[in-house]
Short mmCIF file of C-alpha atoms and ligand atoms in Angstrom, two decimals:
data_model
loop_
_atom_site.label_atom_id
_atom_site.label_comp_id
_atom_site.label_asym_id
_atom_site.label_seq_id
_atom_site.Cartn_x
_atom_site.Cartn_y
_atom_site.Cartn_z
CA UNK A 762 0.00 0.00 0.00
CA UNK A 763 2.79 2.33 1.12
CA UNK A 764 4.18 2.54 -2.50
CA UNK A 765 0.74 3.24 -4.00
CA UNK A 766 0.34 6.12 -1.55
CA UNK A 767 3.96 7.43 -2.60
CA UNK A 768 2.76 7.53 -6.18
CA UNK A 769 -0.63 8.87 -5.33
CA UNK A 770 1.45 11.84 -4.04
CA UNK A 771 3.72 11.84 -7.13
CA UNK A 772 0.92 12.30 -9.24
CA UNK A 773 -0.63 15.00 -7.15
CA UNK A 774 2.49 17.14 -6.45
CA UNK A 775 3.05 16.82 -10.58
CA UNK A 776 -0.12 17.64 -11.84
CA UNK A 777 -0.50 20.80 -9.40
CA UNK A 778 2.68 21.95 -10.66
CA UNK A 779 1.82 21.59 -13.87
CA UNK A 780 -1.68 23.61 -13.37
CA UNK A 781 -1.75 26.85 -15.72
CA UNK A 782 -4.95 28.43 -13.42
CA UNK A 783 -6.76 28.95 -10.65
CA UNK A 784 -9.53 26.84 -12.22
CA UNK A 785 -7.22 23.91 -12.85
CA UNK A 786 -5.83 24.07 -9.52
CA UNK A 787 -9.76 23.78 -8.00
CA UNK A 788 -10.44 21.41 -9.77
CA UNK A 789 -6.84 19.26 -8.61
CA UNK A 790 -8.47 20.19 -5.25
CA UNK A 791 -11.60 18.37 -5.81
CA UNK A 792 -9.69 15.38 -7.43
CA UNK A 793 -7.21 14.66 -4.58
CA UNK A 794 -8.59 16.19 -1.73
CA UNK A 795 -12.68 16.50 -2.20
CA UNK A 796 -14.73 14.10 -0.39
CA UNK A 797 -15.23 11.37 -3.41
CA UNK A 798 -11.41 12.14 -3.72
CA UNK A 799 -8.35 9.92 -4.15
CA UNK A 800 -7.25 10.44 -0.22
CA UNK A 801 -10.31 10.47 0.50
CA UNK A 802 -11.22 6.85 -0.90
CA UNK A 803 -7.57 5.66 0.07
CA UNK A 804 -8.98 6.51 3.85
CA UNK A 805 -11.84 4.96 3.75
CA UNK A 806 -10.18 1.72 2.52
CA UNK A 807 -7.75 1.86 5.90
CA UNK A 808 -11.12 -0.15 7.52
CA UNK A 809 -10.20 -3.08 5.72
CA UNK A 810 -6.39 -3.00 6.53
CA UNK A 811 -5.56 -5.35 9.74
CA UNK A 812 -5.71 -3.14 12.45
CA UNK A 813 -1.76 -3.00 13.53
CA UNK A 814 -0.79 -1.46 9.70
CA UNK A 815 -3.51 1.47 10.21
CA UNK A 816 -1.46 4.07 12.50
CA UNK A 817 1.59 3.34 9.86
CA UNK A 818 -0.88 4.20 6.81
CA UNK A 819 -2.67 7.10 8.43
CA UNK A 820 0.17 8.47 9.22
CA UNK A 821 1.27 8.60 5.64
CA UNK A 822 -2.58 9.86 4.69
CA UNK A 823 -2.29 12.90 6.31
CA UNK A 824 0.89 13.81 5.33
CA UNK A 825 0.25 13.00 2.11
CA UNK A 826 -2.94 15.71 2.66
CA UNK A 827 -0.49 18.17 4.43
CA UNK A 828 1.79 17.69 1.35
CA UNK A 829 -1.22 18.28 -1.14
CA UNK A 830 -2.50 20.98 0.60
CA UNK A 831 0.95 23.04 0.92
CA UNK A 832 1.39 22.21 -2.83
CA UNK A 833 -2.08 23.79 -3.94
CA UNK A 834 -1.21 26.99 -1.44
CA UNK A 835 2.06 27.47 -3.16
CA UNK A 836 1.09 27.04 -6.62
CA UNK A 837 -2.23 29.25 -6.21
CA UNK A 838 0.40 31.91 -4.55
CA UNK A 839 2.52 31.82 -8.02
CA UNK A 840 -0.14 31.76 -10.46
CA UNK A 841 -2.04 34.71 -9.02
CA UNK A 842 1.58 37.00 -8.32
CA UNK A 843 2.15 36.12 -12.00
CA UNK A 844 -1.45 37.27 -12.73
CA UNK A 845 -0.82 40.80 -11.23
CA UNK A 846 3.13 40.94 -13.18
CA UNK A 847 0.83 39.72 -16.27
CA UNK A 848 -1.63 43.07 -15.52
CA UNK A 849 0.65 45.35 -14.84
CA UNK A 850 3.08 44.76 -17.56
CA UNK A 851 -0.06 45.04 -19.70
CA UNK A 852 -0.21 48.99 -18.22
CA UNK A 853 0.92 51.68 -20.53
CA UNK A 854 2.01 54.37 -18.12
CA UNK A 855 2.72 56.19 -20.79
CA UNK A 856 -0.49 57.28 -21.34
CA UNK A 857 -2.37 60.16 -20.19
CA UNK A 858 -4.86 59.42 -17.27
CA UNK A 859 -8.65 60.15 -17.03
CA UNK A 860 -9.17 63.48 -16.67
CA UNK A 861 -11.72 64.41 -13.84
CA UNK A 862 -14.13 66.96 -15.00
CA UNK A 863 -14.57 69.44 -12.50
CA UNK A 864 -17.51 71.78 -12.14
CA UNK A 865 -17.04 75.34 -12.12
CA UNK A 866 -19.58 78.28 -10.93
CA UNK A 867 -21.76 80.13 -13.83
CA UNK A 868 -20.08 83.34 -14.76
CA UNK A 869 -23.05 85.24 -13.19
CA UNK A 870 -22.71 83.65 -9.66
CA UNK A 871 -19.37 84.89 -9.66
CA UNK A 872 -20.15 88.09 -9.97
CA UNK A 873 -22.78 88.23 -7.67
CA UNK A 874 -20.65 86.39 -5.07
CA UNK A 875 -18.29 89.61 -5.74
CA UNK A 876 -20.70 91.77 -5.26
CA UNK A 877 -22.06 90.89 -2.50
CA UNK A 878 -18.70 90.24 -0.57
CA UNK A 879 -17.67 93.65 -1.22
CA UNK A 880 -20.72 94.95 0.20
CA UNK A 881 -21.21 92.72 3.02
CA UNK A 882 -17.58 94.12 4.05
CA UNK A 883 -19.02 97.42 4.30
CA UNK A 884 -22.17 96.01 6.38
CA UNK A 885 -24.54 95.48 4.23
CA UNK A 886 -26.78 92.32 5.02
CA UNK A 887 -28.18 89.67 2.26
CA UNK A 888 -32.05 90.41 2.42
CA UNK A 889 -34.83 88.83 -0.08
CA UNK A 890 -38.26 89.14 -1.04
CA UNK A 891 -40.57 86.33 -3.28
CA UNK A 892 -40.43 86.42 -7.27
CA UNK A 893 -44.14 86.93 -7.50
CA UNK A 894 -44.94 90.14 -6.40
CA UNK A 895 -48.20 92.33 -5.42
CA UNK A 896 -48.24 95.46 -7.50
CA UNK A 897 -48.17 97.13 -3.86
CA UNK A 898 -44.45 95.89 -2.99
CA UNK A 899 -43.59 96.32 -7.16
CA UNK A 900 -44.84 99.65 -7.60
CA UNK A 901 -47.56 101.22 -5.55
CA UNK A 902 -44.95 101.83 -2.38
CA UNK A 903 -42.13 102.34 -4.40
CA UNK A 904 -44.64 105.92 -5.42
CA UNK A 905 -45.09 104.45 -9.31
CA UNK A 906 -48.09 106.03 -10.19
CA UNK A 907 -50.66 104.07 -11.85
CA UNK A 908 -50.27 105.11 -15.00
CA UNK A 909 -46.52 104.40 -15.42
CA UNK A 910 -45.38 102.63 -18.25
CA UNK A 911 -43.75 99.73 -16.45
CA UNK A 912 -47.00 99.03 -14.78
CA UNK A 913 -48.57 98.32 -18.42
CA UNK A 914 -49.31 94.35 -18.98
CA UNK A 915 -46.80 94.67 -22.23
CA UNK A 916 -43.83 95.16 -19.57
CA UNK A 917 -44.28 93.41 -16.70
CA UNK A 918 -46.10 89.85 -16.14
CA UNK A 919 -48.92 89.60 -14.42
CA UNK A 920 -50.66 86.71 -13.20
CA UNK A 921 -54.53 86.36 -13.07
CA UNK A 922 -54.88 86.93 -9.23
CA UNK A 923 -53.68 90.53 -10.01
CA UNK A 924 -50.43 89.91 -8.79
CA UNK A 925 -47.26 90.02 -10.85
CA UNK A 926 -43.09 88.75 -11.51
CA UNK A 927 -41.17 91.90 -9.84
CA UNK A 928 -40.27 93.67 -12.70
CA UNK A 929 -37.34 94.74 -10.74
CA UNK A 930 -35.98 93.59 -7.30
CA UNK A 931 -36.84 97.20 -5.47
CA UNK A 932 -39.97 95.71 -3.92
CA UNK A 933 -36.57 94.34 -1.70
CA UNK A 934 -36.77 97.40 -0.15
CA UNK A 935 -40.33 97.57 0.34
CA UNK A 936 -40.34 93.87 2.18
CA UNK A 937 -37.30 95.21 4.19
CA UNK A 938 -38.28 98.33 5.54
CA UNK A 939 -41.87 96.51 6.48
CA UNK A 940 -40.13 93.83 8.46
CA UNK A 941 -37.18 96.04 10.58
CA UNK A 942 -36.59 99.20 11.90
CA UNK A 943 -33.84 101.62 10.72
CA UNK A 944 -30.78 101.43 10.25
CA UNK A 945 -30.93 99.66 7.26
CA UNK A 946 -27.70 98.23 5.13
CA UNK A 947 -28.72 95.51 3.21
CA UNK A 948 -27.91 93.71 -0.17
CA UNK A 949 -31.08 92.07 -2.36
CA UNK A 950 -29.49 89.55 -5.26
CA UNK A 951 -32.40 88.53 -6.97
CA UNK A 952 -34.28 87.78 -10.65
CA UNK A 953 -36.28 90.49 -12.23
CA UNK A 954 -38.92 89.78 -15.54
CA UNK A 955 -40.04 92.27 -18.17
CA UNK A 956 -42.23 91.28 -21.12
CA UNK A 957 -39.19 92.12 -23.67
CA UNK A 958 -38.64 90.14 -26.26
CA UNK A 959 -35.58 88.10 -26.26
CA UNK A 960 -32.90 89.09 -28.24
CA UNK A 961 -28.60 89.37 -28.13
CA UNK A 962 -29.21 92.29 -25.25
CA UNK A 963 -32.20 91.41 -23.47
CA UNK A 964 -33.51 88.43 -21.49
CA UNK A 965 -37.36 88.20 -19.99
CA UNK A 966 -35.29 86.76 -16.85
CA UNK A 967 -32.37 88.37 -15.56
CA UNK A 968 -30.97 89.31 -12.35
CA UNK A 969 -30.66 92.63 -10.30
CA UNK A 970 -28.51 93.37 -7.19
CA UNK A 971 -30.28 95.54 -5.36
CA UNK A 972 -28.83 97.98 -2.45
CA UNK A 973 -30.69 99.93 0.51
CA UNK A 974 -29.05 102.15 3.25
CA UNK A 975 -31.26 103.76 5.99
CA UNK A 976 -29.43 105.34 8.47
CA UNK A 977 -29.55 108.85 10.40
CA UNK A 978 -27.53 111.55 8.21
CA UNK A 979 -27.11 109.45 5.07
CA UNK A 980 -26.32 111.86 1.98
CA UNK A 981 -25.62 111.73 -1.68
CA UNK A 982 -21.78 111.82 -0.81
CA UNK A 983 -22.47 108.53 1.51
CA UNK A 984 -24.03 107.04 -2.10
CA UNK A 985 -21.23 108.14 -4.30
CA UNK A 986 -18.73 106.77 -1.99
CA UNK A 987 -20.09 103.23 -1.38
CA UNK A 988 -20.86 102.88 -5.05
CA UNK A 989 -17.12 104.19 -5.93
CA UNK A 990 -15.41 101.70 -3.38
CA UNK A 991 -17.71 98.79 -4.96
CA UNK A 992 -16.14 99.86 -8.18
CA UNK A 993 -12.90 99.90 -7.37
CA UNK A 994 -13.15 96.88 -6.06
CA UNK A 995 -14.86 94.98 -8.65
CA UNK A 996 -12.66 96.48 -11.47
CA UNK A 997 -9.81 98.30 -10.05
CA UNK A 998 -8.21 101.61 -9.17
CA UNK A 999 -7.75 102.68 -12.36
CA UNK A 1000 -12.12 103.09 -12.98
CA UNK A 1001 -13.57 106.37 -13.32
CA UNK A 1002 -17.51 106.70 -12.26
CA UNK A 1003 -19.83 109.41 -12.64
CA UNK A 1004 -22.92 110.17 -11.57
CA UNK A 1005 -25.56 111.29 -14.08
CA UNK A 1006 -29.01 113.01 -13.23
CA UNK A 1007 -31.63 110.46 -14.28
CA UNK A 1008 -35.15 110.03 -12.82
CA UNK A 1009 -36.97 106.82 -10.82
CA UNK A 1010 -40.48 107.35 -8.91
CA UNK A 1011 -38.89 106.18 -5.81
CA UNK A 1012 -35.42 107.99 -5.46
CA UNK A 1013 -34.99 111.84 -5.51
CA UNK A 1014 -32.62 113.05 -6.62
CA UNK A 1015 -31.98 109.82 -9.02
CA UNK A 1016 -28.66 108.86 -10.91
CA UNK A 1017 -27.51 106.60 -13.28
CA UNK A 1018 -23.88 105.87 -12.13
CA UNK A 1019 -21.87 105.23 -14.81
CA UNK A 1020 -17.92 103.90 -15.37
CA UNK A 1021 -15.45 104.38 -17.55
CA UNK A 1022 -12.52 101.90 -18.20
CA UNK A 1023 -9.92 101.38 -20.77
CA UNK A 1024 -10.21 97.48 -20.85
CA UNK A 1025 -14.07 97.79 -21.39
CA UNK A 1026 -15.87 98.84 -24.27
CA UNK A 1027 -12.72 100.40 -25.27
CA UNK A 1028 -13.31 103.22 -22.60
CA UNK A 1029 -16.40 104.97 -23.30
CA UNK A 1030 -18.25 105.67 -20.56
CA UNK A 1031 -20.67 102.79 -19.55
CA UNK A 1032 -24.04 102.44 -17.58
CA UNK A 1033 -23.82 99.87 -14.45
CA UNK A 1034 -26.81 101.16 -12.42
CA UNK A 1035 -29.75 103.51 -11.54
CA UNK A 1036 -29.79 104.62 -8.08
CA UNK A 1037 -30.51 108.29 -5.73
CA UNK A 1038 -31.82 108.88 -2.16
CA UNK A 1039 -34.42 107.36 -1.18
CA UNK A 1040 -37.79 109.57 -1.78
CA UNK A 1041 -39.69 110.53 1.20
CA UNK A 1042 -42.82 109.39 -0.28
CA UNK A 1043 -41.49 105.56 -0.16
CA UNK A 1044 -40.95 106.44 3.76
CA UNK A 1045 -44.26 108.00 4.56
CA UNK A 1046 -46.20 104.87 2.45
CA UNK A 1047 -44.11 102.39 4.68
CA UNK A 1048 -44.92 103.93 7.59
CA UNK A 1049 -48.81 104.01 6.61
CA UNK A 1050 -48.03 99.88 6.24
CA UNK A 1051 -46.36 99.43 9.47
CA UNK A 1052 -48.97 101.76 11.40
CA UNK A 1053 -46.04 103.96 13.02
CA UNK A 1054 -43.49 106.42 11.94
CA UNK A 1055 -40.11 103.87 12.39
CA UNK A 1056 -39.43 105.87 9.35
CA UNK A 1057 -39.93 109.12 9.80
CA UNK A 1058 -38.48 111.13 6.73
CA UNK A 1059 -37.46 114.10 9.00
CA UNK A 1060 -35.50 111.09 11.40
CA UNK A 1061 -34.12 109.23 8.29
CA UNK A 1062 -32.61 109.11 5.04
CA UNK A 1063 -30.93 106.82 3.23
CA UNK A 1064 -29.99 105.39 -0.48
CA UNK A 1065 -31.11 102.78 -2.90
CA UNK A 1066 -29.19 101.22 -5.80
CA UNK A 1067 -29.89 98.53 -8.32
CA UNK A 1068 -27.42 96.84 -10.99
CA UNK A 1069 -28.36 94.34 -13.48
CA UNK A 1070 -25.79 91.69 -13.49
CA UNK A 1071 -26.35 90.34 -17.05
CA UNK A 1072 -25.41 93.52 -18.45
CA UNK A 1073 -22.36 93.57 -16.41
CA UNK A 1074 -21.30 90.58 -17.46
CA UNK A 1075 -21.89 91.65 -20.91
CA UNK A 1076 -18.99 94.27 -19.76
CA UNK A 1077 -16.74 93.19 -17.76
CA UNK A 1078 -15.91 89.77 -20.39
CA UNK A 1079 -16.85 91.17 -23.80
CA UNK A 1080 -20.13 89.14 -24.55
CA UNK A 1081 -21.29 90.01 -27.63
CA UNK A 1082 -24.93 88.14 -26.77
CA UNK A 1083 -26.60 88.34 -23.84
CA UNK A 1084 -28.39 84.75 -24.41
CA UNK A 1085 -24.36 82.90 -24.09
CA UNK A 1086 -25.18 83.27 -20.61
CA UNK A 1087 -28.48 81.03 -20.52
CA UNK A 1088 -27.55 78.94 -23.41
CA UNK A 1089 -25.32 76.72 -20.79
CA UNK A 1090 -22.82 75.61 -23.20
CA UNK A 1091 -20.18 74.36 -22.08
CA UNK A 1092 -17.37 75.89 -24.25
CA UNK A 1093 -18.20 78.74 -23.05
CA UNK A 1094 -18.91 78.11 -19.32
CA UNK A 1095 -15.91 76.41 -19.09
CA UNK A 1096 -13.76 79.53 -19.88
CA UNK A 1097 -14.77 81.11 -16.39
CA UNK A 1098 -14.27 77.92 -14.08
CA UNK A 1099 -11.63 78.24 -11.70
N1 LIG B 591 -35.20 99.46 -9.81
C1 LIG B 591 -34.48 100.27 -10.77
C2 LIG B 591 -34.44 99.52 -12.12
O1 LIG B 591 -34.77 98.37 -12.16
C3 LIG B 591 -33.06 100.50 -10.33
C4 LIG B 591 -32.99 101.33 -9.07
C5 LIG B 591 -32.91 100.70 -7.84
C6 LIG B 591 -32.96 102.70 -9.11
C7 LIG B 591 -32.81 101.46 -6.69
C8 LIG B 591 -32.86 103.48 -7.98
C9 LIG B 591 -32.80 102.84 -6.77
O2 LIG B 591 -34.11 100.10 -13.13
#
């Protein structure tokens, strides 16, 4: 018997050495060591052996198992090591990798961001009011008569409950001053609609930055020199501004501030936005809302400002069409992530 267990082992420790993969090798397993296996059947034959030759033979069985079992460790070690040399020999590391594809902010929320740092530097508070508006907060308390063009249904959107899209974000103010006291320093980013028709300067969406500052004292010098240090800090020293007389219901006196700046437009003078002092009207209408004088015009004064950031944009990188910056494509959003 001993002899056929040597060759029994023979055969084994060939055969596993001679196994090309991890398959062959389970399968070896199964042959020699599985339950209707070769070791397996030799043991089960020890029963009919006379009883003094079965420590001798067991003995053998199991090392013949150790044997086996080593040889199927080792040989599953080598195959899979030469598996991994096989893969990574098969690596060109030459090659470029995949390139993650970061996201970047939209040109627009950059700006804003800007914006609204600078001013929150200086004080000013982020403050909002709802999209859909009641011609009260849109016009009425901002003293636009009733017959004022921008209250016409072919400029501003109205819905069939009588209210309306803010056709600019200066009902901010109104929802401000209704829910605080003064002083007031607060910054309104926000969207704005007007029934315009769509073309490469204007959008029937767009977005306004809107500005208030009640305080005791506040003058038109307070206004220039807020606006000025925005400037400066949104486009540099070397900006010029002015301020030119325009007209709004709700400001008197009203401006248009305007910049000048060789790298834009070539340096003509530009307008970024409409603002003035706040008109005492706005205050008195307030204060019939709140049911007290919190704002009493001969207590307070203060300024209001509001930019459209599209047109800014426009600017500041040389967009020939407004409508790049809703068109979301990417070879041209990708130019401003950082
Ligand atoms: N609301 C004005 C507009 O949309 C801008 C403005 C805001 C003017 C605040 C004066 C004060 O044109």
């Amino acid at each position: 018997m001993d002899n056929d267990l040597y060759k029994l082992q023979r055969t084994a420790l060939d055969e596993i050495q001679q196994a090309e993969s991890k398959m062959a090798l389970e399968n070896l397993r199964v042959k020699f060591l599985g339950k209707a296996g070769a070791i397996s059947r030799l043991s089960e034959n020890m029963r009919k052996l006379p009883k003094e030759d079965r420590p001798h033979t067991g003995k053998l069985l199991n090392e013949i198992r150790n044997a086996v079992t080593a040889a199927l460790e080792s040989r599953l070690d080598t195959i899979e090591a030469e598996g991994t040399a096989q893969i990574l020999s098969d690596i060109d590391e030459t090659l470029p990798g995949t390139r993650f594809r970061v996201g970047g902010l939209h040109p627009l929320t950059l700006l804003q961001d800007q914006a609204v740092r600078t001013f929150r530097r200086l004080g000013f508070a982020l403050a909002d009011g709802p999209d859909i508006e009641t011609e009260w907060h849109c016009f009425d308390a901002l003293n636009t008569p009733a017959n004022h063009p921008a209250r016409n249904d072919s400029d501003t959107f109205y819905l069939p409950d009588g209210r309306l899209l803010r056709s600019h974000t200066s009902s901010v103010q109104i929802r401000t001053m209704g829910a605080q006291k003064p002083p007031v320093r607060v910054i309104g980013p926000g969207a704005a609609y007007r029934r315009d028709e769509i073309d490469a300067t204007h959008l029937n969406q767009f977005n306004q930055l809107e500005g208030l500052y009640v305080d005791r004292d506040v003058s038109v010098a307070d206004l220039k020199g807020t606006l000025e240090y925005f400037v400066r800090e949104l486009l540099g020293h070397e900006v010029q501004t002015r301020l030119r007389p325009h007209f709004f219901p709700f400001t008197e006196p009203s401006f248009e501030l305007d910049i000048r700046l060789q790298a834009i437009q070539g340096g003509k003078w530009m307008e970024l936005l409409g603002c003035g002092m706040v008109h005492p009207a706005v205050f008195e209408e307030i204060n019939a809302k709140r049911g007290d004088s919190a704002y009493d015009p001969e207590d307070w004064t203060g300024f209001a400002f509001g930019m459209g950031l599209e047109r800014l944009a426009m600017s500041l990188f040389g967009l020939p069409d407004i409508r790049l910056l809703i068109e979301n494509d990417q070879r041209f959003l990708a130019q401003f992530a950082r």
